Structures are given as structure tokens and as C-alpha cells.
């Protein structure tokens, strides 16, 4: 019971870390510089940790947990934001949960750059690829604040590579469901 409470508290912290009033949700504006092609999330940007991912996350490569179409009953809720380079879009807050000591790359597939961006860290920079490199931590799993920025709601493919291995493609519903998911919750 105590571990369930700790997991719930940590996930609440991940969600609260990117509330709509948070600068992380507002920092992407029409005047923002173009997004970086690649961003490294530093280990000192960890916002929490836990023993294991919750049941609504899929563990990919035994090292990264994401709310994929296989694991989540609903798409991620998204709110209005300006996208990198200008224009209207959506931001869906979702922390990145990574197993300590593992090298993780999360990327937008080639050909989809400019349609959506990944942003994790404090402060994170929107980009097509985010890297977390072998953080040492007290907890087995560590969390970083951030989420997804999209031009329009949809079911998005994400590539995940662990320790330089093969890329795994997973689907994330951002503002709209992937097949088999429920719609994003309304505010």
C-alpha cells in the first residue's frame, strides 16, 4: 500500500510539474528560436523517482516507460500553445520515466520533423530527439518533466532506442486517441 501511495505521489508530481500555468507549458512562443535537432536531458533535472512504473505506462526496452496506445486507456490531454517557429498547436504534458543507469533516446521519426516535438528537462528545449544518458539515482526509475508539442492532435509514432540497440516504434495519443484508446479527458 505504501509503495502505491509513493507511486501515485510521484506521478502527481510529474503532472503538477507541467501544469498549464507552468513556464514549461508557456515557454514555446511564436518568438522562440527554431527547435534543436537534439536535446540532452541532464541528470540533475530529475523531478522524482520510484521503484517501478505504474500500470498505465508501457515499458520499452526495459528502460523507458511511456503512455503508449498499448498501455493507456485514454489519449493525453492537450492544451493550446504556440509551436516552435510560430503558429498554433497543442502541448500534452507527460513526464518521461527512465530506468537509472540506461542510455535512452526518444525521437520523432524521420519525415515527421516539424509536425511535432519532444520536450523534457528543466528547462527543456523542443526538438526532434531527446537523450537521457545513464543517470545514477537512488530510485530505480527517475522522472523528468515535459511532454509533447504538436501542430494538431493525433496518434503519433515515437521511436525509442535503449543503450544503442534497435529502435522500437510506439504510438502516443496526443489530444486524440490511437486505435483502441479512449478520447483525451476534457478539462
C-alpha angles and dihedrals in degrees: 000000000000091000091051090053091048091050091048091049092049093049090048087054091051090051094043091049089070104036116155090260092053118108088233089067093045103039095090105081138156088265094053115119117252112285121266116252089226134015129191117215108216120226091235088064092073112130098190147325146220143188097255140357119267120256094257092067128077115225111223121198090350087280115071130047120205136168094251128173088259095055108032129073093204138035117251115273112245133199133199118278139151113258124229109283092021139289135093124297144138136268121208113192115219127149121233113236115200132177111244117255095024130115109229130184121188115187146177107240117255110269094033098073111124092032096076140002138205120224126181133151136052103307098004124195119221111246147146093252134032124192129197111188121207102300117193113220143160092242123064092231123038129198134217125194120240141075145192132319115201137178089221137003116270151118104291130199115226125189117220123191123183124199091344093302129133119310117254117207116216131174123236121191107220111186090332130055129256116225108296095020129110120239121277113274117260123236 
